[in-house]
């Protein structure tokens, strides 16, 4: 809000904000009466609730309240992805070491029946990665829009740490049982 010409000083943002009335700060606030003195409809209240404004908690406790279903869905997706990934890593990690010791060092030296199982388990890992990323994005959206904030935070944490733990489990089991 300042001019590039310093010969004419302009007021700062703080000075301009001090000159504004409360209605000028939040012109679309659902508690503000319009020109006719009536409170705006519930659609405006619902659109206002997700903006993170000071009165968003009061607006979100009414009939247009935001549902925590998004956070719950993100948490469920993240838990499913983490669980399937850990199971696939445990099976693959506990069998790949002994199979390489018995058949050969290279993946192509393994028997064809085991190669099919290993490819299937790697495909499950890819599916878990997609589910985990979906849970991560849904958790971020749920946290940002206050639609299941606690579940969204848990979904973010699970989706972020599950691949690391799953890979560590695979590596530890494959080397320990080789």
JSON list of C-alpha atoms in Angstrom, two decimals, residues 43-135:
[
{"chain": "A", "resi": 43, "resn": "UNK", "atom": "CA", "xyz": [-25.46, -20.36, 2.01]},
{"chain": "A", "resi": 44, "resn": "UNK", "atom": "CA", "xyz": [-23.40, -17.30, 2.89]},
{"chain": "A", "resi": 45, "resn": "UNK", "atom": "CA", "xyz": [-22.94, -18.65, 6.41]},
{"chain": "A", "resi": 46, "resn": "UNK", "atom": "CA", "xyz": [-21.79, -22.00, 5.06]},
{"chain": "A", "resi": 47, "resn": "UNK", "atom": "CA", "xyz": [-19.33, -20.38, 2.65]},
{"chain": "A", "resi": 48, "resn": "UNK", "atom": "CA", "xyz": [-18.04, -18.18, 5.45]},
{"chain": "A", "resi": 49, "resn": "UNK", "atom": "CA", "xyz": [-17.45, -21.12, 7.84]},
{"chain": "A", "resi": 50, "resn": "UNK", "atom": "CA", "xyz": [-14.51, -22.55, 5.91]},
{"chain": "A", "resi": 51, "resn": "UNK", "atom": "CA", "xyz": [-12.52, -19.33, 5.68]},
{"chain": "A", "resi": 52, "resn": "UNK", "atom": "CA", "xyz": [-10.87, -19.58, 9.08]},
{"chain": "A", "resi": 53, "resn": "UNK", "atom": "CA", "xyz": [-12.37, -16.32, 10.30]},
{"chain": "A", "resi": 54, "resn": "UNK", "atom": "CA", "xyz": [-12.66, -15.54, 14.00]},
{"chain": "A", "resi": 55, "resn": "UNK", "atom": "CA", "xyz": [-16.36, -16.44, 14.16]},
{"chain": "A", "resi": 56, "resn": "UNK", "atom": "CA", "xyz": [-16.05, -19.59, 12.04]},
{"chain": "A", "resi": 57, "resn": "UNK", "atom": "CA", "xyz": [-16.53, -21.81, 15.10]},
{"chain": "A", "resi": 58, "resn": "UNK", "atom": "CA", "xyz": [-19.85, -20.16, 15.87]},
{"chain": "A", "resi": 59, "resn": "UNK", "atom": "CA", "xyz": [-21.00, -20.47, 12.28]},
{"chain": "A", "resi": 60, "resn": "UNK", "atom": "CA", "xyz": [-19.96, -24.14, 12.00]},
{"chain": "A", "resi": 61, "resn": "UNK", "atom": "CA", "xyz": [-22.01, -25.27, 15.00]},
{"chain": "A", "resi": 62, "resn": "UNK", "atom": "CA", "xyz": [-25.35, -24.48, 13.38]},
{"chain": "A", "resi": 63, "resn": "UNK", "atom": "CA", "xyz": [-27.44, -26.43, 10.88]},
{"chain": "A", "resi": 64, "resn": "UNK", "atom": "CA", "xyz": [-24.90, -25.87, 8.09]},
{"chain": "A", "resi": 65, "resn": "UNK", "atom": "CA", "xyz": [-22.10, -27.42, 10.16]},
{"chain": "A", "resi": 66, "resn": "UNK", "atom": "CA", "xyz": [-19.20, -29.06, 8.38]},
{"chain": "A", "resi": 67, "resn": "UNK", "atom": "CA", "xyz": [-19.18, -32.83, 8.67]},
{"chain": "A", "resi": 68, "resn": "UNK", "atom": "CA", "xyz": [-16.05, -34.66, 9.89]},
{"chain": "A", "resi": 69, "resn": "UNK", "atom": "CA", "xyz": [-16.62, -37.40, 7.30]},
{"chain": "A", "resi": 70, "resn": "UNK", "atom": "CA", "xyz": [-13.71, -36.25, 5.13]},
{"chain": "A", "resi": 71, "resn": "UNK", "atom": "CA", "xyz": [-11.24, -36.62, 7.98]},
{"chain": "A", "resi": 72, "resn": "UNK", "atom": "CA", "xyz": [-12.65, -40.04, 8.87]},
{"chain": "A", "resi": 73, "resn": "UNK", "atom": "CA", "xyz": [-12.43, -41.21, 5.26]},
{"chain": "A", "resi": 74, "resn": "UNK", "atom": "CA", "xyz": [-8.84, -39.98, 5.02]},
{"chain": "A", "resi": 75, "resn": "UNK", "atom": "CA", "xyz": [-7.94, -41.80, 8.24]},
{"chain": "A", "resi": 76, "resn": "UNK", "atom": "CA", "xyz": [-9.55, -45.04, 7.06]},
{"chain": "A", "resi": 77, "resn": "UNK", "atom": "CA", "xyz": [-7.76, -44.86, 3.69]},
{"chain": "A", "resi": 78, "resn": "UNK", "atom": "CA", "xyz": [-4.42, -44.18, 5.37]},
{"chain": "A", "resi": 79, "resn": "UNK", "atom": "CA", "xyz": [-4.85, -47.06, 7.84]},
{"chain": "A", "resi": 80, "resn": "UNK", "atom": "CA", "xyz": [-5.84, -49.49, 5.06]},
{"chain": "A", "resi": 81, "resn": "UNK", "atom": "CA", "xyz": [-2.87, -48.39, 2.93]},
{"chain": "A", "resi": 82, "resn": "UNK", "atom": "CA", "xyz": [-0.45, -48.69, 5.84]},
{"chain": "A", "resi": 83, "resn": "UNK", "atom": "CA", "xyz": [-1.79, -52.09, 6.90]},
{"chain": "A", "resi": 84, "resn": "UNK", "atom": "CA", "xyz": [-1.70, -53.61, 3.42]},
{"chain": "A", "resi": 85, "resn": "UNK", "atom": "CA", "xyz": [1.75, -52.17, 2.79]},
{"chain": "A", "resi": 86, "resn": "UNK", "atom": "CA", "xyz": [3.14, -53.59, 6.02]},
{"chain": "A", "resi": 87, "resn": "UNK", "atom": "CA", "xyz": [1.66, -57.03, 5.31]},
{"chain": "A", "resi": 88, "resn": "UNK", "atom": "CA", "xyz": [3.04, -57.06, 1.74]},
{"chain": "A", "resi": 89, "resn": "UNK", "atom": "CA", "xyz": [6.46, -55.90, 2.95]},
{"chain": "A", "resi": 90, "resn": "UNK", "atom": "CA", "xyz": [6.53, -58.54, 5.70]},
{"chain": "A", "resi": 91, "resn": "UNK", "atom": "CA", "xyz": [5.64, -61.36, 3.27]},
{"chain": "A", "resi": 92, "resn": "UNK", "atom": "CA", "xyz": [8.03, -60.19, 0.57]},
{"chain": "A", "resi": 93, "resn": "UNK", "atom": "CA", "xyz": [10.85, -59.38, 2.98]},
{"chain": "A", "resi": 94, "resn": "UNK", "atom": "CA", "xyz": [10.63, -62.72, 4.76]},
{"chain": "A", "resi": 95, "resn": "UNK", "atom": "CA", "xyz": [10.61, -64.75, 1.54]},
{"chain": "A", "resi": 96, "resn": "UNK", "atom": "CA", "xyz": [12.92, -62.90, -0.85]},
{"chain": "A", "resi": 97, "resn": "UNK", "atom": "CA", "xyz": [16.07, -63.54, 1.18]},
{"chain": "A", "resi": 98, "resn": "UNK", "atom": "CA", "xyz": [15.70, -67.32, 1.45]},
{"chain": "A", "resi": 99, "resn": "UNK", "atom": "CA", "xyz": [14.58, -67.60, -2.19]},
{"chain": "A", "resi": 100, "resn": "UNK", "atom": "CA", "xyz": [17.63, -65.69, -3.42]},
{"chain": "A", "resi": 101, "resn": "UNK", "atom": "CA", "xyz": [19.89, -67.79, -1.23]},
{"chain": "A", "resi": 102, "resn": "UNK", "atom": "CA", "xyz": [18.40, -70.99, -2.68]},
{"chain": "A", "resi": 103, "resn": "UNK", "atom": "CA", "xyz": [17.92, -69.98, -6.33]},
{"chain": "A", "resi": 104, "resn": "UNK", "atom": "CA", "xyz": [20.36, -67.22, -7.18]},
{"chain": "A", "resi": 105, "resn": "UNK", "atom": "CA", "xyz": [21.14, -63.57, -6.68]},
{"chain": "A", "resi": 106, "resn": "UNK", "atom": "CA", "xyz": [19.14, -62.11, -9.59]},
{"chain": "A", "resi": 107, "resn": "UNK", "atom": "CA", "xyz": [15.37, -61.76, -9.71]},
{"chain": "A", "resi": 108, "resn": "UNK", "atom": "CA", "xyz": [15.28, -63.67, -13.01]},
{"chain": "A", "resi": 109, "resn": "UNK", "atom": "CA", "xyz": [16.96, -66.66, -11.32]},
{"chain": "A", "resi": 110, "resn": "UNK", "atom": "CA", "xyz": [13.98, -67.18, -9.01]},
{"chain": "A", "resi": 111, "resn": "UNK", "atom": "CA", "xyz": [11.33, -69.79, -9.84]},
{"chain": "A", "resi": 112, "resn": "UNK", "atom": "CA", "xyz": [8.45, -68.52, -11.98]},
{"chain": "A", "resi": 113, "resn": "UNK", "atom": "CA", "xyz": [5.82, -69.20, -9.31]},
{"chain": "A", "resi": 114, "resn": "UNK", "atom": "CA", "xyz": [7.70, -67.00, -6.84]},
{"chain": "A", "resi": 115, "resn": "UNK", "atom": "CA", "xyz": [8.29, -64.31, -9.46]},
{"chain": "A", "resi": 116, "resn": "UNK", "atom": "CA", "xyz": [4.51, -64.06, -9.95]},
{"chain": "A", "resi": 117, "resn": "UNK", "atom": "CA", "xyz": [3.96, -63.74, -6.19]},
{"chain": "A", "resi": 118, "resn": "UNK", "atom": "CA", "xyz": [6.68, -61.09, -5.89]},
{"chain": "A", "resi": 119, "resn": "UNK", "atom": "CA", "xyz": [5.28, -59.06, -8.79]},
{"chain": "A", "resi": 120, "resn": "UNK", "atom": "CA", "xyz": [1.82, -59.30, -7.22]},
{"chain": "A", "resi": 121, "resn": "UNK", "atom": "CA", "xyz": [3.14, -58.06, -3.88]},
{"chain": "A", "resi": 122, "resn": "UNK", "atom": "CA", "xyz": [4.96, -55.19, -5.57]},
{"chain": "A", "resi": 123, "resn": "UNK", "atom": "CA", "xyz": [1.67, -54.32, -7.31]},
{"chain": "A", "resi": 124, "resn": "UNK", "atom": "CA", "xyz": [-0.02, -54.27, -3.90]},
{"chain": "A", "resi": 125, "resn": "UNK", "atom": "CA", "xyz": [2.68, -51.82, -2.79]},
{"chain": "A", "resi": 126, "resn": "UNK", "atom": "CA", "xyz": [1.81, -49.59, -5.76]},
{"chain": "A", "resi": 127, "resn": "UNK", "atom": "CA", "xyz": [-1.88, -49.73, -4.84]},
{"chain": "A", "resi": 128, "resn": "UNK", "atom": "CA", "xyz": [-0.98, -48.87, -1.25]},
{"chain": "A", "resi": 129, "resn": "UNK", "atom": "CA", "xyz": [1.05, -45.90, -2.47]},
{"chain": "A", "resi": 130, "resn": "UNK", "atom": "CA", "xyz": [-1.95, -44.57, -4.40]},
{"chain": "A", "resi": 131, "resn": "UNK", "atom": "CA", "xyz": [-4.27, -45.13, -1.42]},
{"chain": "A", "resi": 132, "resn": "UNK", "atom": "CA", "xyz": [-1.75, -43.49, 0.91]},
{"chain": "A", "resi": 133, "resn": "UNK", "atom": "CA", "xyz": [-1.38, -40.44, -1.32]},
{"chain": "A", "resi": 134, "resn": "UNK", "atom": "CA", "xyz": [-5.16, -40.17, -1.56]},
{"chain": "A", "resi": 135, "resn": "UNK", "atom": "CA", "xyz": [-5.42, -40.38, 2.23]}
]
